[in-house]
Amino acid sequence: MTYLKTLCWGMVVVVLLFTNSLAQQPAQAPPAINMKQLKPDVYAGLGGSGGNSTIIIGKTGVLVVDAKQTEAGAKDLLAQIAKITPKPVTTVFLTHSDGDHVNGLVAYPAGIKIISHENNKKELQAALTAGGRGAPPADRLPNQVTTKTKETMTIDGVKLELYHFAPAHTSGDLIVYQPATKIVSTGDLVVTNRADDNPNIHFEKNGSTEGWLKNVKGMIGLNADAYVTGHGDVVTKADLQRKYDATLARRNKIAAMVKAGKTLEEIKAALPDAPAPGAAARGAGAPAGAAGGGGGAGRGGGAAGAAGAGRGGAPAAAPALTFVETAYKEITKGKKTGN
């Protein structure tokens, strides 16, 4: 009996020491941000925690497009901004409602101006009502919204054009264009960590493959030289045109197969998701969902992956539809099919 007591107490001590050791470990630092200067007063904050950010230095303050995913990641971005200018961050634009672009708002100053499309704000409010997953605190919701296809404004001497051509990645996508510098912030409408013909569409947020084509066509039509993507590097108009052409061709193939009476499963088998750039080919040992990216959902290759991850308002178990599934639903809407 004495031996058993001694053994039990010994196990308790080991557990307590292990727990205390874990508690004393420092919090993991966010990934490093690559600050890339695009023009004298414009930078891209690539990588780090969550999606990319655009930093625009105005007369007296700083404008930021997309706020990073975590408080630590946002503080890192703010620290990087402080290295290039003493001016305070006064305005944040949100390109869409995904958590990896909005949750960092918790680190920004109270009373800051937060601008988004009205549908973005609705999605964040819905996320808060559902328990707050994938949304910033209530006092960091957008306090100014856009409602039109195009809205022009000047903030702190910086002229901007804001576009929302249609629901695409989400229902509340917002494109931020600086005519003077010819720079566009695309949000997750454009990413470089997915195949050209496989844009990330959040069907559960009323995203649309047809709307994606409208938005990218609209961005191509702007007098722009550089596009700050939602994930990955800065791209050119030629890159957007390549993505547009590849996606249009794939969607047209889906439409033709629907017209020919093919089932969804037949179309998915004939038009599988291509792997992301740099990923192993399908069937070559790549982990499920490895070709995902852009918005936090590992969906390249058709796997549900991290469904709902960082996507304000999406239930944890909500299945993430692939591009083919989303396009099929749009094309067959109102039609009788075998699916």
Short mmCIF file of C-alpha atoms in Angstrom, two decimals:
data_model
loop_
_atom_site.label_atom_id
_atom_site.label_comp_id
_atom_site.label_asym_id
_atom_site.label_seq_id
_atom_site.Cartn_x
_atom_site.Cartn_y
_atom_site.Cartn_z
CA MET A 1 0.00 0.00 0.00
CA THR A 2 2.85 2.37 0.90
CA TYR A 3 4.51 1.61 -2.42
CA LEU A 4 1.29 2.42 -4.34
CA LYS A 5 0.88 5.72 -2.47
CA THR A 6 4.47 6.68 -3.22
CA LEU A 7 4.00 5.79 -6.90
CA CYS A 8 0.77 7.83 -7.16
CA TRP A 9 2.34 10.88 -5.50
CA GLY A 10 5.31 10.57 -7.80
CA MET A 11 3.04 10.60 -10.86
CA VAL A 12 1.19 13.66 -9.54
CA VAL A 13 4.48 15.52 -9.08
CA VAL A 14 5.59 14.65 -12.62
CA VAL A 15 2.28 15.89 -14.09
CA LEU A 16 2.46 19.14 -12.09
CA LEU A 17 6.04 19.78 -13.17
CA PHE A 18 5.17 19.11 -16.82
CA THR A 19 2.11 21.40 -16.67
CA ASN A 20 4.13 24.17 -15.03
CA SER A 21 6.81 23.82 -17.70
CA LEU A 22 4.22 24.25 -20.46
CA ALA A 23 2.70 27.28 -18.76
CA GLN A 24 6.09 28.97 -18.56
CA GLN A 25 6.88 28.50 -22.25
CA PRO A 26 6.70 31.78 -24.21
CA ALA A 27 3.82 32.24 -26.66
CA GLN A 28 4.79 31.31 -30.19
CA ALA A 29 5.73 34.37 -32.21
CA PRO A 30 3.79 35.04 -35.43
CA PRO A 31 5.54 34.36 -38.74
CA ALA A 32 7.75 37.18 -40.01
CA ILE A 33 6.21 39.87 -42.20
CA ASN A 34 7.98 40.79 -45.43
CA MET A 35 7.61 44.55 -45.85
CA LYS A 36 7.88 45.27 -49.57
CA GLN A 37 8.02 48.90 -50.72
CA LEU A 38 5.97 49.41 -53.89
CA LYS A 39 6.06 53.22 -54.14
CA PRO A 40 7.54 55.97 -51.90
CA ASP A 41 4.50 55.92 -49.55
CA VAL A 42 3.06 52.47 -50.28
CA TYR A 43 4.16 49.13 -48.85
CA ALA A 44 2.87 45.56 -48.95
CA GLY A 45 3.01 43.63 -45.68
CA LEU A 46 3.32 40.13 -47.12
CA GLY A 47 2.83 37.03 -45.01
CA GLY A 48 2.98 37.08 -41.26
CA SER A 49 -0.20 36.18 -39.41
CA GLY A 50 -3.03 35.74 -41.90
CA GLY A 51 -3.45 37.51 -45.21
CA ASN A 52 -1.40 40.25 -46.81
CA SER A 53 -1.82 43.93 -45.91
CA THR A 54 -1.29 47.14 -47.87
CA ILE A 55 0.16 50.14 -46.04
CA ILE A 56 -0.46 53.65 -47.40
CA ILE A 57 1.15 56.67 -45.75
CA GLY A 58 -1.02 59.79 -45.87
CA LYS A 59 -0.35 63.40 -44.87
CA THR A 60 -0.83 62.87 -41.14
CA GLY A 61 -1.67 59.19 -40.71
CA VAL A 62 -1.48 55.70 -42.16
CA LEU A 63 -4.12 53.70 -44.01
CA VAL A 64 -3.99 49.89 -43.82
CA VAL A 65 -5.80 47.41 -46.04
CA ASP A 66 -6.55 44.21 -44.07
CA ALA A 67 -5.62 43.81 -40.42
CA LYS A 68 -3.93 40.38 -40.10
CA GLN A 69 -5.33 37.33 -38.28
CA THR A 70 -4.19 37.56 -34.67
CA GLU A 71 -3.49 40.23 -32.08
CA ALA A 72 0.20 39.30 -32.05
CA GLY A 73 0.39 39.35 -35.84
CA ALA A 74 -1.31 42.74 -36.00
CA LYS A 75 1.03 44.16 -33.35
CA ASP A 76 3.93 42.92 -35.44
CA LEU A 77 2.55 44.73 -38.49
CA LEU A 78 2.04 47.93 -36.47
CA ALA A 79 5.62 47.66 -35.23
CA GLN A 80 6.86 47.28 -38.81
CA ILE A 81 4.86 50.37 -39.82
CA ALA A 82 6.38 52.33 -36.92
CA LYS A 83 9.82 51.60 -38.37
CA ILE A 84 8.99 53.41 -41.61
CA THR A 85 6.88 56.31 -40.29
CA PRO A 86 5.99 57.90 -36.93
CA LYS A 87 2.48 58.64 -38.20
CA PRO A 88 -0.35 56.74 -36.49
CA VAL A 89 -2.62 54.22 -38.19
CA THR A 90 -5.97 55.97 -38.55
CA THR A 91 -7.94 53.91 -41.08
CA VAL A 92 -8.34 50.23 -41.92
CA PHE A 93 -10.05 48.89 -45.04
CA LEU A 94 -11.32 45.30 -45.01
CA THR A 95 -11.38 43.46 -48.33
CA HIS A 96 -13.68 40.73 -46.96
CA SER A 97 -14.83 39.12 -43.71
CA ASP A 98 -12.49 36.13 -43.36
CA GLY A 99 -10.90 35.92 -39.93
CA ASP A 100 -7.36 35.85 -41.30
CA HIS A 101 -7.91 39.40 -42.57
CA VAL A 102 -10.04 40.92 -39.79
CA ASN A 103 -9.30 39.35 -36.40
CA GLY A 104 -6.14 41.42 -35.94
CA LEU A 105 -8.34 44.50 -35.52
CA VAL A 106 -8.28 43.83 -31.78
CA ALA A 107 -4.74 45.28 -31.72
CA TYR A 108 -5.61 48.54 -33.47
CA PRO A 109 -6.35 51.80 -31.61
CA ALA A 110 -9.84 52.33 -30.21
CA GLY A 111 -11.95 54.65 -32.35
CA ILE A 112 -10.08 53.84 -35.54
CA LYS A 113 -12.03 54.20 -38.79
CA ILE A 114 -12.86 50.76 -40.23
CA ILE A 115 -14.28 50.67 -43.77
CA SER A 116 -15.81 47.65 -45.54
CA HIS A 117 -18.57 46.68 -47.92
CA GLU A 118 -21.96 46.50 -46.22
CA ASN A 119 -22.19 42.73 -46.79
CA ASN A 120 -18.86 42.27 -45.02
CA LYS A 121 -20.25 44.00 -41.94
CA LYS A 122 -23.38 41.82 -42.10
CA GLU A 123 -21.23 38.69 -42.19
CA LEU A 124 -19.18 39.84 -39.19
CA GLN A 125 -22.32 40.71 -37.25
CA ALA A 126 -23.70 37.25 -38.04
CA ALA A 127 -20.46 35.71 -36.77
CA LEU A 128 -20.72 37.63 -33.49
CA THR A 129 -24.35 36.56 -33.08
CA ALA A 130 -23.27 32.94 -33.64
CA GLY A 131 -20.70 33.16 -30.85
CA GLY A 132 -17.92 35.33 -32.25
CA ARG A 133 -15.88 32.70 -34.05
CA GLY A 134 -13.96 34.26 -36.93
CA ALA A 135 -14.93 37.84 -36.07
CA PRO A 136 -13.30 40.77 -34.28
CA PRO A 137 -14.81 42.20 -31.06
CA ALA A 138 -18.04 44.17 -31.39
CA ASP A 139 -16.17 47.46 -30.90
CA ARG A 140 -13.98 46.68 -33.92
CA LEU A 141 -16.75 46.12 -36.45
CA PRO A 142 -16.76 48.33 -39.57
CA ASN A 143 -18.06 51.83 -38.74
CA GLN A 144 -18.27 52.97 -42.36
CA VAL A 145 -19.62 50.87 -45.24
CA THR A 146 -19.74 51.07 -49.01
CA THR A 147 -22.82 50.06 -50.97
CA LYS A 148 -22.16 50.86 -54.62
CA THR A 149 -20.22 49.22 -57.42
CA LYS A 150 -17.75 52.12 -57.29
CA GLU A 151 -17.16 54.69 -54.58
CA THR A 152 -14.48 57.38 -54.63
CA MET A 153 -13.08 58.99 -51.50
CA THR A 154 -10.07 60.96 -50.35
CA ILE A 155 -8.67 60.19 -46.89
CA ASP A 156 -5.76 62.14 -45.46
CA GLY A 157 -4.79 63.34 -48.92
CA VAL A 158 -4.93 59.87 -50.46
CA LYS A 159 -7.42 59.45 -53.32
CA LEU A 160 -8.98 55.99 -53.44
CA GLU A 161 -11.47 54.14 -55.57
CA LEU A 162 -13.38 51.27 -53.95
CA TYR A 163 -15.01 48.61 -56.12
CA HIS A 164 -17.49 45.79 -55.53
CA PHE A 165 -18.48 44.38 -58.91
CA ALA A 166 -20.41 41.38 -57.50
CA PRO A 167 -20.23 38.76 -54.73
CA ALA A 168 -17.21 36.59 -55.53
CA HIS A 169 -14.86 35.21 -52.85
CA THR A 170 -17.56 36.30 -50.38
CA SER A 171 -20.68 38.45 -50.64
CA GLY A 172 -18.82 41.49 -49.35
CA ASP A 173 -15.59 41.71 -51.34
CA LEU A 174 -14.01 45.16 -51.60
CA ILE A 175 -11.26 46.15 -54.05
CA VAL A 176 -9.08 49.11 -52.99
CA TYR A 177 -7.46 51.02 -55.87
CA GLN A 178 -5.00 53.93 -55.66
CA PRO A 179 -5.09 55.73 -59.05
CA ALA A 180 -2.02 57.88 -58.31
CA THR A 181 0.23 54.90 -57.60
CA LYS A 182 -1.58 52.41 -59.88
CA ILE A 183 -1.75 49.85 -57.05
CA VAL A 184 -4.71 47.57 -56.32
CA SER A 185 -5.40 45.59 -53.13
CA THR A 186 -7.36 42.50 -54.20
CA GLY A 187 -8.01 40.61 -50.97
CA ASP A 188 -8.57 36.91 -51.57
CA LEU A 189 -10.10 37.52 -54.98
CA VAL A 190 -6.52 36.91 -56.14
CA VAL A 191 -4.01 34.64 -54.39
CA THR A 192 -0.85 32.96 -55.62
CA ASN A 193 -1.04 29.80 -53.49
CA ARG A 194 -3.77 28.18 -55.57
CA ALA A 195 -3.88 26.97 -59.16
CA ASP A 196 -4.82 29.64 -61.71
CA ASP A 197 -8.17 28.00 -62.55
CA ASN A 198 -9.12 27.27 -58.93
CA PRO A 199 -10.01 30.52 -57.10
CA ASN A 200 -11.27 30.20 -53.54
CA ILE A 201 -15.04 30.79 -53.45
CA HIS A 202 -16.88 30.70 -50.12
CA PHE A 203 -20.26 29.35 -51.16
CA GLU A 204 -21.42 29.52 -47.52
CA LYS A 205 -20.86 33.30 -47.67
CA ASN A 206 -22.78 33.61 -50.94
CA GLY A 207 -19.61 33.71 -52.99
CA SER A 208 -19.90 33.20 -56.75
CA THR A 209 -17.68 31.87 -59.54
CA GLU A 210 -19.48 34.12 -62.03
CA GLY A 211 -18.98 37.08 -59.69
CA TRP A 212 -15.29 36.21 -59.38
CA LEU A 213 -14.92 36.57 -63.14
CA LYS A 214 -16.68 39.96 -63.04
CA ASN A 215 -14.38 41.25 -60.30
CA VAL A 216 -11.15 40.08 -61.90
CA LYS A 217 -12.25 41.45 -65.28
CA GLY A 218 -12.97 44.75 -63.52
CA MET A 219 -9.53 44.81 -61.89
CA ILE A 220 -7.86 44.07 -65.23
CA GLY A 221 -9.67 47.09 -66.62
CA LEU A 222 -8.12 49.44 -64.06
CA ASN A 223 -5.04 51.50 -64.94
CA ALA A 224 -2.88 49.51 -62.53
CA ASP A 225 0.65 48.13 -62.50
CA ALA A 226 0.76 46.13 -59.26
CA TYR A 227 -1.82 44.03 -57.42
CA VAL A 228 -1.34 43.19 -53.73
CA THR A 229 -2.89 39.74 -53.41
CA GLY A 230 -4.65 38.26 -50.40
CA HIS A 231 -1.99 35.55 -50.04
CA GLY A 232 1.36 35.23 -51.79
CA ASP A 233 3.36 37.84 -53.69
CA VAL A 234 2.42 41.01 -55.54
CA VAL A 235 1.34 40.27 -59.13
CA THR A 236 0.90 42.09 -62.45
CA LYS A 237 -2.01 42.62 -64.81
CA ALA A 238 -0.66 39.81 -66.97
CA ASP A 239 -0.95 37.45 -63.99
CA LEU A 240 -4.58 38.45 -63.49
CA GLN A 241 -5.31 37.94 -67.18
CA ARG A 242 -3.79 34.46 -67.05
CA LYS A 243 -5.89 33.54 -64.00
CA TYR A 244 -9.02 34.99 -65.59
CA ASP A 245 -8.54 33.08 -68.85
CA ALA A 246 -7.84 29.78 -67.07
CA THR A 247 -10.85 30.13 -64.74
CA LEU A 248 -13.21 31.20 -67.52
CA ALA A 249 -12.14 28.21 -69.61
CA ARG A 250 -12.73 25.82 -66.71
CA ARG A 251 -16.13 27.29 -65.90
CA ASN A 252 -17.14 27.09 -69.57
CA LYS A 253 -16.16 23.41 -69.58
CA ILE A 254 -18.36 22.84 -66.53
CA ALA A 255 -21.27 24.61 -68.24
CA ALA A 256 -20.79 22.53 -71.41
CA MET A 257 -20.79 19.28 -69.42
CA VAL A 258 -23.93 20.34 -67.56
CA LYS A 259 -25.59 21.05 -70.91
CA ALA A 260 -24.49 17.60 -72.09
CA GLY A 261 -26.29 16.01 -69.12
CA LYS A 262 -23.24 15.04 -67.09
CA THR A 263 -23.68 14.53 -63.36
CA LEU A 264 -21.75 16.48 -60.75
CA GLU A 265 -19.60 13.46 -59.94
CA GLU A 266 -18.77 12.98 -63.62
CA ILE A 267 -17.76 16.64 -63.93
CA LYS A 268 -15.64 16.51 -60.77
CA ALA A 269 -13.85 13.42 -62.10
CA ALA A 270 -13.21 15.05 -65.48
CA LEU A 271 -12.12 18.44 -64.08
CA PRO A 272 -10.24 17.79 -60.82
CA ASP A 273 -8.63 20.66 -58.93
CA ALA A 274 -5.05 21.22 -60.04
CA PRO A 275 -2.47 21.33 -57.24
CA ALA A 276 -1.30 24.65 -55.90
CA PRO A 277 1.95 26.05 -57.30
CA GLY A 278 4.89 24.13 -55.85
CA ALA A 279 2.72 21.36 -54.39
CA ALA A 280 3.13 17.70 -55.23
CA ALA A 281 0.89 16.37 -57.99
CA ARG A 282 -2.29 14.63 -56.90
CA GLY A 283 -1.62 11.05 -55.92
CA ALA A 284 2.09 11.78 -55.40
CA GLY A 285 2.01 11.67 -51.63
CA ALA A 286 0.74 15.17 -50.94
CA PRO A 287 -1.37 15.37 -47.79
CA ALA A 288 -5.09 15.88 -48.19
CA GLY A 289 -5.89 19.55 -48.76
CA ALA A 290 -2.22 20.45 -49.29
CA ALA A 291 -3.14 22.46 -52.35
CA GLY A 292 -5.45 24.70 -50.37
CA GLY A 293 -4.89 28.23 -49.23
CA GLY A 294 -6.31 31.67 -49.56
CA GLY A 295 -8.73 32.39 -46.77
CA GLY A 296 -7.56 29.65 -44.45
CA ALA A 297 -9.49 26.77 -45.99
CA GLY A 298 -7.45 23.89 -47.35
CA ARG A 299 -9.58 23.24 -50.37
CA GLY A 300 -7.35 22.69 -53.37
CA GLY A 301 -7.91 19.11 -54.58
CA GLY A 302 -11.51 19.07 -53.45
CA ALA A 303 -11.01 18.19 -49.80
CA ALA A 304 -13.05 19.99 -47.20
CA GLY A 305 -9.85 20.64 -45.31
CA ALA A 306 -10.15 23.22 -42.57
CA ALA A 307 -13.72 24.08 -43.40
CA GLY A 308 -14.67 27.34 -41.86
CA ALA A 309 -11.21 28.13 -40.52
CA GLY A 310 -10.88 31.85 -40.05
CA ARG A 311 -14.06 32.47 -41.98
CA GLY A 312 -16.39 34.54 -39.80
CA GLY A 313 -19.86 33.03 -39.50
CA ALA A 314 -19.15 29.61 -41.03
CA PRO A 315 -20.03 26.71 -38.71
CA ALA A 316 -17.04 24.59 -37.71
CA ALA A 317 -18.41 21.52 -39.48
CA ALA A 318 -19.67 23.31 -42.59
CA PRO A 319 -18.42 21.54 -45.74
CA ALA A 320 -16.36 23.73 -48.04
CA LEU A 321 -17.47 23.39 -51.64
CA THR A 322 -14.89 23.12 -54.38
CA PHE A 323 -14.87 25.45 -57.39
CA VAL A 324 -16.55 22.77 -59.52
CA GLU A 325 -19.29 22.19 -56.93
CA THR A 326 -19.95 25.91 -56.58
CA ALA A 327 -20.03 26.51 -60.35
CA TYR A 328 -22.31 23.50 -60.80
CA LYS A 329 -24.79 24.85 -58.25
CA GLU A 330 -24.83 28.23 -59.98
CA ILE A 331 -25.21 26.83 -63.49
CA THR A 332 -27.93 24.32 -62.55
CA LYS A 333 -29.91 26.69 -60.33
CA GLY A 334 -33.57 26.28 -61.23
CA LYS A 335 -32.84 23.32 -63.50
CA LYS A 336 -33.84 19.70 -62.90
CA THR A 337 -30.76 17.50 -62.62
CA GLY A 338 -29.98 14.06 -61.36
CA ASN A 339 -28.08 15.44 -58.37
#
